Amino acid sequence: MSRWQYFLRRVLMSIPVVIFGTTITFALIRLGPLDPVSAILGTQYNPQAAEQIRTNLGLNQPLWSQYFDFMYRLFTFQLGQSWVIAPGTTAYELIQVYAPRTIWLGFWSVLIALFVGIPLGFYAGLNPNTLSDYVASFGGIVWRAMPNFWLAIMLVTALSQTGQWTNGFFTWQTWIVKTNVVTPPALGFFQDPIQGFLADPGGWFNSFLKATKQIAPAALVLGSASMGNEMRIGRTAVLETINSNYVETARAKGVSGRSLVWKHIFRNALIPLVPIITGEAFLLLGGSVFVETVFAINGLGWLFFNAAINGDLPLIGTLMYIFILILVGTNILQDFLYTVIDPRVGYEG
Amino acid sequence: MSTQTETEIPLRQRVAENPQPALVWAAIGAVLVGVELGAILQVVVAIGGVIVNLVPGDPGAALVTSLQESLKGIPTLVSREFIPNQGYWNGSEWVGTFLGLSPGQAWAVRFVVVYAYAFAVLGWLWDGYKRYRQYYRRADWTPRDDVVNRFRGHTWGQFGLVITIAFVVMAVFAPALGPTTMEQNILQPYDYEINYFDEESQTVETALVGEANIGSGSQGAGDENVAPMTYDDYGRFHPFGTATNGKDLFTQVVFGARISLTIATVAMGIAGIIGLSLAMITAYYKGLADLAIVLASDSIQALPVIMVLILMLVIFQNTWVRDLYDGAVLIILIFSLVYWPFIWRSIRGPAFQVSEQDWIDAAKSFGQTPGQVMRKHMAPYVFSYMLIYASLSLGGIIISVAGLSYLGLGITAPTPEWGRLIADGQQYVASPSWHISLIPGVLITLVVTGLNAFGDGIRDAIDPQADTGDEAAATGGGA
C-alpha cells in the first residue's frame, strides 16, 4: 500500500469516528437525566414556556427523528443557537467572538512549548548524564506534573506581586507595555491586520505586543505539560539517533559535527515528536477550560464551561461537535505529517 | 510453575524441611500484626458490617455494633488512643497528650510511628519474598527475577516507589495521621467540645469545635491566620495550618489523598479490566470484532476528555449516582468509560502478537474454550504492558479530579479534596495564608511526579525496549 493510499484510508476512517463521537454527545444530552427544557428555564419554570421551548427545540418529535435532525444540522453546519447564556445568539456568532482568544492562546502555548521544550530536550540528549541534563530532565518532569490550574494561580499571584517583591525594580504590569495580569487579550488589531498595520505601524505593533504579553503567562501554563513531554521525547529521540548505525557511519566518513547534529540527528529525532505536537490539541482544549477560568480569558473553554454549568445543552452539543472536528482534524494532520516526514509510513500495514 | 508435576514437592513440605527462615519471618509478622490487631479487626468488622447492611432486614447490625465497641478496647500501636495529641494546657502542663508532650510533639511522634510501622510492614513483606526466593522456591531463576533485579537498579523508579508508598500510607492511615479527626473537626464540629486554656482568665474553658474553628480561620492578614506548624488560640496544633473556615488543613489533605488515590486506582482498575477483556476478544476473534472496537475506541478518543467529564458531571448533577461518596463513584465510572480505549490501544499490538503464537494453536487443539485460552494463555502475556500504561496514567487522573473539584464539579463537600482546597485558598496566595493553596498543589505535583517515576521504573523493569506509555496520558487531559 502506498503512503497516499494509507493516508486516504485514514481520512475515510475518520468519518465514522466523527459520526460516532457526535452520536455519543447526542446520547448524553438527550438520554441523560438532565431535562434540557428545565435546564433552560431554571427557576422560572412554567408549563407554557416549557411547551414553547419543547416545540422550538423539536423535543416533541420521536427520538430517532430528533437524532437525524441533530446530526443533519451539525453536518451541514447549521449550528443552532444558545438558549441560556446568550439567548437567541447563534452558535456562529458566539464562536466568532470567543474562538479568536482561544486560538491566540493555543498558538502561543504551542509556540512557547516548542521553542523551549525541544531545544532543552535536544540539549539534554546531546549532553547525556551531565549535571545540566539532570537539571533539565528533572525540571521538565516536575514542570509537567504540576496541575495547570494550580500553576496558573501561582503564576498570577507571582506576576501580580513582582512590583512588591522586587521593590519596584521589576513590575510585570508595567514592563514594556502596560497590561493587567488577569485579563482577556485585546485582539481588536486583528480585525483588519494589513490595513491597520499600513495606517499606523507603531500603534499596530504596540497592540500586538500588548496582546502577546497579556496571553504569555496563560500560554506558558497551558504549554507546560506539552513542554515537559516534548523535552522528554526529544531527549530520548536524540539519544536513540546518536547511537544509531547511520550516525556512526556518518561520523566515520568524516561528516562535520554541525552537519551531523542538524542533518542526521535533528531531522530523525523530530519523527517521534510529531504525535506529541499534534497530541497537544487534546491538552490545549481540555486545559483551556482551567487556564481561561483562572486568567479570566473568555475563550472557547470558558464558553463551554459556562454553557455546561448553566445547562445550555443545545450550545454544548454544537461546541462538542466543533471540538470533535478539531481533534479528528489534528489526527488527520498528524498522519499527513507522518506521510511527509517519514517515508516508511504505510509500508508496515 | 503453575503445572503440578509428579516430582514437585509442595511448598508446605519444602518449608517443613527447612523451617528456620520461615519461622523467623512468621515471628516478625506476628509482632507486626499483634501491635495493630485492634485496627485490623476493626477493619474486618467494618467490612463485615457493610456486607451485613446489604442483607435485607439487618439481622446482624446489633452484633456488628457491639463487636465494634468491644474491639475499641484492644490497644493498637498506630492509633490516636495510644498516642493522643489532643490535649490542653492547664496553666502548668499539658493534659491528655502522649507522655505530657505538647500536642505538636505528640502528633509528630505519631506521624513518625505511622510511617515507621508502614515501612516496617513493607520491609517485612519484601524480606518474605527474598526468603521465599532463597530458601523455598523450586526454580533457581524465573523471568520475574530479572524484572525485580532491573527495578532494583533503577534509582529513579525507586524514588517514585518511595513517594508513591508515602502517599498510599497517607491514604490508608489517614484517620491516625491527622492531628484531629474528620468527624470532630470537619463533619460535625458542633457536636464536640474541646478544653482550652484561656490566657486572659488563666483558666481552662470549654468550647465547641465549631466555635473554635470560626476563631481560627486563615483569611490573610495578621490575626486571621494560622500558619503551618503553629497552634491556634485554642491550643490546637495545625501541621499545615488551617483552611479559610478554620478547619485543620492537614486532616483535609490526608483524607484528600485517600479519595484521590481511590478514584485513580479504582477507575484505572475498571478501565484495565474492560480494556484487557476487549483486547483478548479482538485479538482472539479479529476481523469484525476488532473493527467494531477500533471504531468505538477511536470515537471515544476523539472526544475531549475534560469536556466529556464536565458535561457528564453536569448532566448527572441531581441524580442519586452523583451523591454516592460525594461524586467519587460517578467520577470513577466516567473515567473508566473514557480511559478504556487508551488502555486497549496500548495492549492491542502485544495481544495480536501473542494470538499468533504456536501455543495458542496448541491450546485450541487441546479443546480449551476461547475463554480459557484468553485467560490462561493470552492475558498473562499482555498484562505487564497494561500495567505500564496504567501506572503512567494514574497521575493524570489525580490531576483531572483535582481540576474538576477546583471548578466546583468534582468531589463535593464534605469529603475533602485537594482541588477544592486550592480553590478555597486561591485569593489568599499572596497573603500570609499562602499555605491553603500552595500545600495541596505541591502535594499533587509530588504524587504525580512520584507516580510517573514509578511508572517509568515499571516500564524499564518489565520491558527495557518498551515503547508503550503515551506521554499525553500522564498529564490529565490538560487540567
mmCIF file of C-alpha atoms in Angstrom, chain A residues 16-325:
data_model
loop_
_atom_site.group_PDB
_atom_site.id
_atom_site.type_symbol
_atom_site.label_atom_id
_atom_site.label_comp_id
_atom_site.label_asym_id
_atom_site.label_seq_id
_atom_site.Cartn_x
_atom_site.Cartn_y
_atom_site.Cartn_z
ATOM 1 C CA PRO A 16 -17.448 7.161 11.114
ATOM 2 C CA VAL A 17 -15.432 8.392 14.080
ATOM 3 C CA VAL A 18 -16.947 11.857 13.791
ATOM 4 C CA ILE A 19 -20.415 10.371 13.357
ATOM 5 C CA PHE A 20 -20.000 8.051 16.321
ATOM 6 C CA GLY A 21 -18.482 10.721 18.545
ATOM 7 C CA THR A 22 -21.326 13.096 17.771
ATOM 8 C CA THR A 23 -23.789 10.300 18.453
ATOM 9 C CA ILE A 24 -22.267 9.810 21.893
ATOM 10 C CA THR A 25 -22.750 13.523 22.536
ATOM 11 C CA PHE A 26 -26.369 13.333 21.402
ATOM 12 C CA ALA A 27 -26.979 10.331 23.636
ATOM 13 C CA LEU A 28 -25.507 12.139 26.630
ATOM 14 C CA ILE A 29 -27.536 15.253 26.056
ATOM 15 C CA ARG A 30 -30.850 13.688 25.133
ATOM 16 C CA LEU A 31 -30.846 10.414 27.061
ATOM 17 C CA GLY A 32 -29.129 11.708 30.173
ATOM 18 C CA PRO A 33 -31.178 12.536 33.266
ATOM 19 C CA LEU A 34 -30.909 16.304 32.730
ATOM 20 C CA ASP A 35 -34.006 17.688 31.022
ATOM 21 C CA PRO A 36 -32.881 20.374 28.580
ATOM 22 C CA VAL A 37 -36.074 22.367 28.997
ATOM 23 C CA SER A 38 -35.963 22.666 32.772
ATOM 24 C CA ALA A 39 -32.253 23.372 32.485
ATOM 25 C CA ILE A 40 -33.037 26.237 30.126
ATOM 26 C CA LEU A 41 -35.870 27.651 32.197
ATOM 27 C CA GLY A 42 -34.151 27.102 35.506
ATOM 28 C CA THR A 43 -36.144 28.585 38.378
ATOM 29 C CA GLN A 44 -38.649 30.338 36.096
ATOM 30 C CA TYR A 45 -40.274 27.098 35.121
ATOM 31 C CA ASN A 46 -43.838 27.296 33.824
ATOM 32 C CA PRO A 47 -45.661 24.803 31.636
ATOM 33 C CA GLN A 48 -46.468 27.142 28.732
ATOM 34 C CA ALA A 49 -42.921 28.360 28.325
ATOM 35 C CA ALA A 50 -41.708 24.788 28.640
ATOM 36 C CA GLU A 51 -44.090 23.664 25.918
ATOM 37 C CA GLN A 52 -42.960 26.561 23.729
ATOM 38 C CA ILE A 53 -39.293 25.624 24.082
ATOM 39 C CA ARG A 54 -40.104 21.972 23.580
ATOM 40 C CA THR A 55 -41.681 22.788 20.237
ATOM 41 C CA ASN A 56 -38.898 25.155 19.236
ATOM 42 C CA LEU A 57 -36.209 22.637 20.017
ATOM 43 C CA GLY A 58 -38.201 19.849 18.384
ATOM 44 C CA LEU A 59 -38.243 17.815 21.584
ATOM 45 C CA ASN A 60 -41.789 16.615 20.866
ATOM 46 C CA GLN A 61 -40.604 14.683 17.854
ATOM 47 C CA PRO A 62 -39.804 10.997 18.186
ATOM 48 C CA LEU A 63 -36.250 10.364 19.338
ATOM 49 C CA TRP A 64 -34.969 8.934 16.074
ATOM 50 C CA SER A 65 -36.178 11.922 14.138
ATOM 51 C CA GLN A 66 -34.562 14.236 16.688
ATOM 52 C CA TYR A 67 -31.365 12.287 16.245
ATOM 53 C CA PHE A 68 -31.353 12.559 12.465
ATOM 54 C CA ASP A 69 -32.281 16.207 12.700
ATOM 55 C CA PHE A 70 -29.445 16.850 15.164
ATOM 56 C CA MET A 71 -26.904 15.042 13.001
ATOM 57 C CA TYR A 72 -28.135 16.581 9.760
ATOM 58 C CA ARG A 73 -27.917 20.106 11.143
ATOM 59 C CA LEU A 74 -24.453 19.645 12.552
ATOM 60 C CA PHE A 75 -23.081 18.004 9.427
ATOM 61 C CA THR A 76 -24.496 20.771 7.254
ATOM 62 C CA PHE A 77 -23.122 23.301 9.746
ATOM 63 C CA GLN A 78 -26.462 24.722 10.812
ATOM 64 C CA LEU A 79 -25.090 25.089 14.285
ATOM 65 C CA GLY A 80 -28.163 26.321 16.120
ATOM 66 C CA GLN A 81 -28.100 28.863 18.907
ATOM 67 C CA SER A 82 -27.539 29.390 22.582
ATOM 68 C CA TRP A 83 -30.563 29.122 24.898
ATOM 69 C CA VAL A 84 -29.253 30.108 28.296
ATOM 70 C CA ILE A 85 -26.010 32.032 28.460
ATOM 71 C CA ALA A 86 -26.735 34.266 25.462
ATOM 72 C CA PRO A 87 -30.334 33.529 24.463
ATOM 73 C CA GLY A 88 -31.031 33.880 20.773
ATOM 74 C CA THR A 89 -27.408 34.333 19.762
ATOM 75 C CA THR A 90 -26.374 31.842 17.119
ATOM 76 C CA ALA A 91 -23.517 29.495 17.834
ATOM 77 C CA TYR A 92 -21.681 31.010 14.854
ATOM 78 C CA GLU A 93 -21.683 34.448 16.405
ATOM 79 C CA LEU A 94 -20.599 33.104 19.762
ATOM 80 C CA ILE A 95 -17.740 31.138 18.255
ATOM 81 C CA GLN A 96 -16.699 34.142 16.219
ATOM 82 C CA VAL A 97 -16.451 36.165 19.406
ATOM 83 C CA TYR A 98 -14.850 33.570 21.666
ATOM 84 C CA ALA A 99 -12.689 31.431 19.395
ATOM 85 C CA PRO A 100 -10.019 34.042 18.462
ATOM 86 C CA ARG A 101 -8.884 34.348 22.089
ATOM 87 C CA THR A 102 -8.529 30.595 22.414
ATOM 88 C CA ILE A 103 -6.717 30.357 19.078
ATOM 89 C CA TRP A 104 -4.376 33.146 20.165
ATOM 90 C CA LEU A 105 -3.789 31.320 23.465
ATOM 91 C CA GLY A 106 -3.276 27.983 21.737
ATOM 92 C CA PHE A 107 -0.938 29.486 19.154
ATOM 93 C CA TRP A 108 1.394 30.904 21.775
ATOM 94 C CA SER A 109 1.266 27.883 24.043
ATOM 95 C CA VAL A 110 2.267 25.612 21.168
ATOM 96 C CA LEU A 111 4.987 28.035 20.152
ATOM 97 C CA ILE A 112 6.406 28.552 23.650
ATOM 98 C CA ALA A 113 6.339 24.810 24.315
ATOM 99 C CA LEU A 114 8.068 24.056 21.015
ATOM 100 C CA PHE A 115 10.769 26.665 21.340
ATOM 101 C CA VAL A 116 11.577 25.855 24.942
ATOM 102 C CA GLY A 117 10.831 22.138 25.173
ATOM 103 C CA ILE A 118 12.510 20.797 22.058
ATOM 104 C CA PRO A 119 15.795 22.739 22.323
ATOM 105 C CA LEU A 120 16.070 21.803 26.003
ATOM 106 C CA GLY A 121 15.345 18.160 25.241
ATOM 107 C CA PHE A 122 17.849 18.073 22.387
ATOM 108 C CA TYR A 123 20.434 19.814 24.521
ATOM 109 C CA ALA A 124 19.908 17.254 27.285
ATOM 110 C CA GLY A 125 20.106 14.419 24.757
ATOM 111 C CA LEU A 126 23.328 15.723 23.224
ATOM 112 C CA ASN A 127 24.909 16.028 26.668
ATOM 113 C CA PRO A 128 23.526 12.939 28.389
ATOM 114 C CA ASN A 129 24.225 12.246 32.064
ATOM 115 C CA THR A 130 25.726 15.613 32.780
ATOM 116 C CA LEU A 131 24.546 17.904 35.527
ATOM 117 C CA SER A 132 22.703 20.129 33.059
ATOM 118 C CA ASP A 133 20.971 17.061 31.617
ATOM 119 C CA TYR A 134 19.761 16.035 35.064
ATOM 120 C CA VAL A 135 18.609 19.543 35.922
ATOM 121 C CA ALA A 136 16.757 19.896 32.605
ATOM 122 C CA SER A 137 15.199 16.422 32.753
ATOM 123 C CA PHE A 138 14.108 16.649 36.359
ATOM 124 C CA GLY A 139 12.828 20.158 35.839
ATOM 125 C CA GLY A 140 10.820 19.014 32.840
ATOM 126 C CA ILE A 141 9.276 16.131 34.757
ATOM 127 C CA VAL A 142 8.239 18.284 37.692
ATOM 128 C CA TRP A 143 7.031 21.048 35.370
ATOM 129 C CA ARG A 144 4.833 18.515 33.600
ATOM 130 C CA ALA A 145 3.441 17.093 36.834
ATOM 131 C CA MET A 146 2.106 20.425 38.050
ATOM 132 C CA PRO A 147 -1.646 20.828 37.612
ATOM 133 C CA ASN A 148 -2.309 23.612 35.117
ATOM 134 C CA PHE A 149 -4.936 25.354 37.212
ATOM 135 C CA TRP A 150 -2.675 25.465 40.243
ATOM 136 C CA LEU A 151 0.309 26.622 38.227
ATOM 137 C CA ALA A 152 -1.896 29.326 36.747
ATOM 138 C CA ILE A 153 -2.956 30.539 40.197
ATOM 139 C CA MET A 154 0.627 30.620 41.402
ATOM 140 C CA LEU A 155 1.799 32.447 38.302
ATOM 141 C CA VAL A 156 -0.978 35.021 38.547
ATOM 142 C CA THR A 157 -0.022 35.714 42.145
ATOM 143 C CA ALA A 158 3.677 35.842 41.421
ATOM 144 C CA LEU A 159 3.248 38.213 38.498
ATOM 145 C CA SER A 160 0.871 40.473 40.394
ATOM 146 C CA GLN A 161 3.368 40.701 43.244
ATOM 147 C CA THR A 162 6.505 41.288 41.170
ATOM 148 C CA GLY A 163 6.392 45.006 41.982
ATOM 149 C CA GLN A 164 6.327 44.475 45.743
ATOM 150 C CA TRP A 165 8.817 41.625 45.752
ATOM 151 C CA THR A 166 11.487 43.494 43.808
ATOM 152 C CA ASN A 167 10.767 46.851 45.392
ATOM 153 C CA GLY A 168 9.534 48.289 42.141
ATOM 154 C CA PHE A 169 12.655 47.229 40.236
ATOM 155 C CA PHE A 170 10.649 44.920 38.001
ATOM 156 C CA THR A 171 6.900 45.141 37.724
ATOM 157 C CA TRP A 172 5.228 42.785 35.296
ATOM 158 C CA GLN A 173 2.215 45.022 34.800
ATOM 159 C CA THR A 174 4.250 47.973 33.542
ATOM 160 C CA TRP A 175 7.059 46.014 31.868
ATOM 161 C CA ILE A 176 7.396 47.061 28.175
ATOM 162 C CA VAL A 177 3.674 47.753 27.795
ATOM 163 C CA LYS A 178 1.088 48.356 30.474
ATOM 164 C CA THR A 179 -1.235 45.367 30.988
ATOM 165 C CA ASN A 180 -3.174 43.605 33.709
ATOM 166 C CA VAL A 181 -2.258 40.079 34.717
ATOM 167 C CA VAL A 182 -5.758 38.633 34.708
ATOM 168 C CA THR A 183 -7.403 39.832 31.535
ATOM 169 C CA PRO A 184 -8.627 38.688 28.146
ATOM 170 C CA PRO A 185 -6.225 39.680 25.383
ATOM 171 C CA ALA A 186 -7.309 42.657 23.279
ATOM 172 C CA LEU A 187 -7.347 41.267 19.769
ATOM 173 C CA GLY A 188 -9.013 44.202 18.046
ATOM 174 C CA PHE A 189 -5.969 44.821 15.880
ATOM 175 C CA PHE A 190 -6.611 41.531 14.091
ATOM 176 C CA GLN A 191 -9.849 42.875 12.659
ATOM 177 C CA ASP A 192 -8.108 44.278 9.665
ATOM 178 C CA PRO A 193 -4.436 43.494 10.114
ATOM 179 C CA ILE A 194 -2.989 44.734 6.847
ATOM 180 C CA GLN A 195 -4.942 47.973 6.739
ATOM 181 C CA GLY A 196 -4.280 48.620 10.400
ATOM 182 C CA PHE A 197 -0.594 47.952 10.026
ATOM 183 C CA LEU A 198 -0.245 50.221 6.995
ATOM 184 C CA ALA A 199 -2.208 53.017 8.642
ATOM 185 C CA ASP A 200 -0.276 53.015 11.922
ATOM 186 C CA PRO A 201 2.609 50.532 12.123
ATOM 187 C CA GLY A 202 3.783 51.709 15.550
ATOM 188 C CA GLY A 203 0.352 51.531 17.110
ATOM 189 C CA TRP A 204 -0.353 48.195 15.480
ATOM 190 C CA PHE A 205 2.893 46.747 16.743
ATOM 191 C CA ASN A 206 2.172 48.104 20.192
ATOM 192 C CA SER A 207 -1.211 46.416 20.373
ATOM 193 C CA PHE A 208 0.313 43.214 19.025
ATOM 194 C CA LEU A 209 2.896 43.347 21.786
ATOM 195 C CA LYS A 210 0.228 44.061 24.330
ATOM 196 C CA ALA A 211 -1.940 41.127 23.273
ATOM 197 C CA THR A 212 1.102 38.861 23.302
ATOM 198 C CA LYS A 213 2.145 39.954 26.747
ATOM 199 C CA GLN A 214 -1.394 39.501 28.020
ATOM 200 C CA ILE A 215 -1.530 35.935 26.768
ATOM 201 C CA ALA A 216 2.057 34.906 27.588
ATOM 202 C CA PRO A 217 1.582 33.703 31.197
ATOM 203 C CA ALA A 218 -1.527 31.720 30.289
ATOM 204 C CA ALA A 219 0.234 30.239 27.270
ATOM 205 C CA LEU A 220 3.213 29.278 29.390
ATOM 206 C CA VAL A 221 0.924 27.408 31.790
ATOM 207 C CA LEU A 222 -1.144 25.770 29.083
ATOM 208 C CA GLY A 223 2.004 24.665 27.274
ATOM 209 C CA SER A 224 3.629 23.311 30.436
ATOM 210 C CA ALA A 225 2.548 19.710 30.019
ATOM 211 C CA SER A 226 3.475 19.633 26.323
ATOM 212 C CA MET A 227 6.758 21.313 27.071
ATOM 213 C CA GLY A 228 7.673 18.566 29.502
ATOM 214 C CA ASN A 229 6.576 15.883 27.045
ATOM 215 C CA GLU A 230 8.495 17.421 24.175
ATOM 216 C CA MET A 231 11.571 17.642 26.312
ATOM 217 C CA ARG A 232 11.425 14.024 27.386
ATOM 218 C CA ILE A 233 10.698 12.664 23.939
ATOM 219 C CA GLY A 234 13.241 14.992 22.362
ATOM 220 C CA ARG A 235 15.905 13.783 24.751
ATOM 221 C CA THR A 236 15.154 10.091 24.163
ATOM 222 C CA ALA A 237 14.908 10.586 20.408
ATOM 223 C CA VAL A 238 18.285 12.307 20.236
ATOM 224 C CA LEU A 239 19.861 9.646 22.421
ATOM 225 C CA GLU A 240 18.470 6.932 20.176
ATOM 226 C CA THR A 241 19.562 8.572 16.933
ATOM 227 C CA ILE A 242 23.019 9.400 18.287
ATOM 228 C CA ASN A 243 23.646 5.743 18.974
ATOM 229 C CA SER A 244 22.195 4.510 15.682
ATOM 230 C CA ASN A 245 24.349 2.984 12.977
ATOM 231 C CA TYR A 246 23.849 5.619 10.330
ATOM 232 C CA VAL A 247 25.112 8.343 12.641
ATOM 233 C CA GLU A 248 28.103 6.156 13.406
ATOM 234 C CA THR A 249 28.698 5.760 9.678
ATOM 235 C CA ALA A 250 28.339 9.454 9.025
ATOM 236 C CA ARG A 251 30.787 10.203 11.794
ATOM 237 C CA ALA A 252 33.213 7.600 10.440
ATOM 238 C CA LYS A 253 33.216 9.085 6.981
ATOM 239 C CA GLY A 254 34.099 12.443 8.460
ATOM 240 C CA VAL A 255 30.875 14.455 8.489
ATOM 241 C CA SER A 256 31.416 17.640 10.480
ATOM 242 C CA GLY A 257 29.886 17.946 13.925
ATOM 243 C CA ARG A 258 27.424 20.648 12.984
ATOM 244 C CA SER A 259 26.182 18.854 9.888
ATOM 245 C CA LEU A 260 25.965 15.620 11.871
ATOM 246 C CA VAL A 261 23.732 17.201 14.503
ATOM 247 C CA TRP A 262 21.470 19.089 12.128
ATOM 248 C CA LYS A 263 21.189 16.761 9.163
ATOM 249 C CA HIS A 264 21.477 13.320 10.671
ATOM 250 C CA ILE A 265 20.322 13.615 14.248
ATOM 251 C CA PHE A 266 17.897 16.525 14.386
ATOM 252 C CA ARG A 267 15.707 15.540 11.463
ATOM 253 C CA ASN A 268 15.290 11.952 12.512
ATOM 254 C CA ALA A 269 14.727 12.859 16.113
ATOM 255 C CA LEU A 270 11.777 15.004 15.031
ATOM 256 C CA ILE A 271 9.731 11.983 13.911
ATOM 257 C CA PRO A 272 8.660 10.752 17.362
ATOM 258 C CA LEU A 273 7.861 14.343 18.285
ATOM 259 C CA VAL A 274 5.104 14.626 15.677
ATOM 260 C CA PRO A 275 2.409 12.818 17.714
ATOM 261 C CA ILE A 276 3.405 14.782 20.811
ATOM 262 C CA ILE A 277 2.965 18.082 18.994
ATOM 263 C CA THR A 278 -0.350 17.138 17.409
ATOM 264 C CA GLY A 279 -1.434 15.493 20.663
ATOM 265 C CA GLU A 280 -1.226 18.948 22.159
ATOM 266 C CA ALA A 281 -4.641 19.647 20.676
ATOM 267 C CA PHE A 282 -6.164 17.492 23.431
ATOM 268 C CA LEU A 283 -4.195 19.192 26.170
ATOM 269 C CA LEU A 284 -4.951 22.632 24.781
ATOM 270 C CA LEU A 285 -8.701 22.068 24.512
ATOM 271 C CA GLY A 286 -9.023 20.461 27.931
ATOM 272 C CA GLY A 287 -6.572 22.830 29.576
ATOM 273 C CA SER A 288 -8.219 25.884 28.091
ATOM 274 C CA VAL A 289 -11.164 25.397 30.465
ATOM 275 C CA PHE A 290 -8.920 25.773 33.507
ATOM 276 C CA VAL A 291 -6.425 28.302 32.247
ATOM 277 C CA GLU A 292 -9.118 30.536 30.799
ATOM 278 C CA THR A 293 -11.028 30.364 34.075
ATOM 279 C CA VAL A 294 -8.044 31.430 36.153
ATOM 280 C CA PHE A 295 -6.798 34.101 33.750
ATOM 281 C CA ALA A 296 -10.315 35.373 33.005
ATOM 282 C CA ILE A 297 -9.824 34.889 29.283
ATOM 283 C CA ASN A 298 -13.310 34.382 27.885
ATOM 284 C CA GLY A 299 -12.467 31.928 25.152
ATOM 285 C CA LEU A 300 -13.960 28.657 23.944
ATOM 286 C CA GLY A 301 -13.032 26.678 27.065
ATOM 287 C CA TRP A 302 -14.658 29.299 29.237
ATOM 288 C CA LEU A 303 -17.694 29.333 26.938
ATOM 289 C CA PHE A 304 -18.025 25.567 27.118
ATOM 290 C CA PHE A 305 -17.668 25.524 30.883
ATOM 291 C CA ASN A 306 -20.292 28.214 31.340
ATOM 292 C CA ALA A 307 -22.616 26.582 28.849
ATOM 293 C CA ALA A 308 -22.217 23.339 30.781
ATOM 294 C CA ILE A 309 -22.811 24.629 34.297
ATOM 295 C CA ASN A 310 -25.788 26.656 33.089
ATOM 296 C CA GLY A 311 -27.305 23.686 31.298
ATOM 297 C CA ASP A 312 -27.187 25.249 27.828
ATOM 298 C CA LEU A 313 -27.434 21.836 26.197
ATOM 299 C CA PRO A 314 -28.056 22.961 22.585
ATOM 300 C CA LEU A 315 -24.904 25.073 22.655
ATOM 301 C CA ILE A 316 -22.936 22.267 24.324
ATOM 302 C CA GLY A 317 -23.861 19.861 21.546
ATOM 303 C CA THR A 318 -22.584 22.307 18.943
ATOM 304 C CA LEU A 319 -19.363 23.037 20.809
ATOM 305 C CA MET A 320 -18.718 19.345 21.340
ATOM 306 C CA TYR A 321 -19.123 18.770 17.623
ATOM 307 C CA ILE A 322 -16.617 21.544 16.877
ATOM 308 C CA PHE A 323 -14.145 20.080 19.358
ATOM 309 C CA ILE A 324 -14.504 16.625 17.830
ATOM 310 C CA LEU A 325 -13.852 18.101 14.389
#
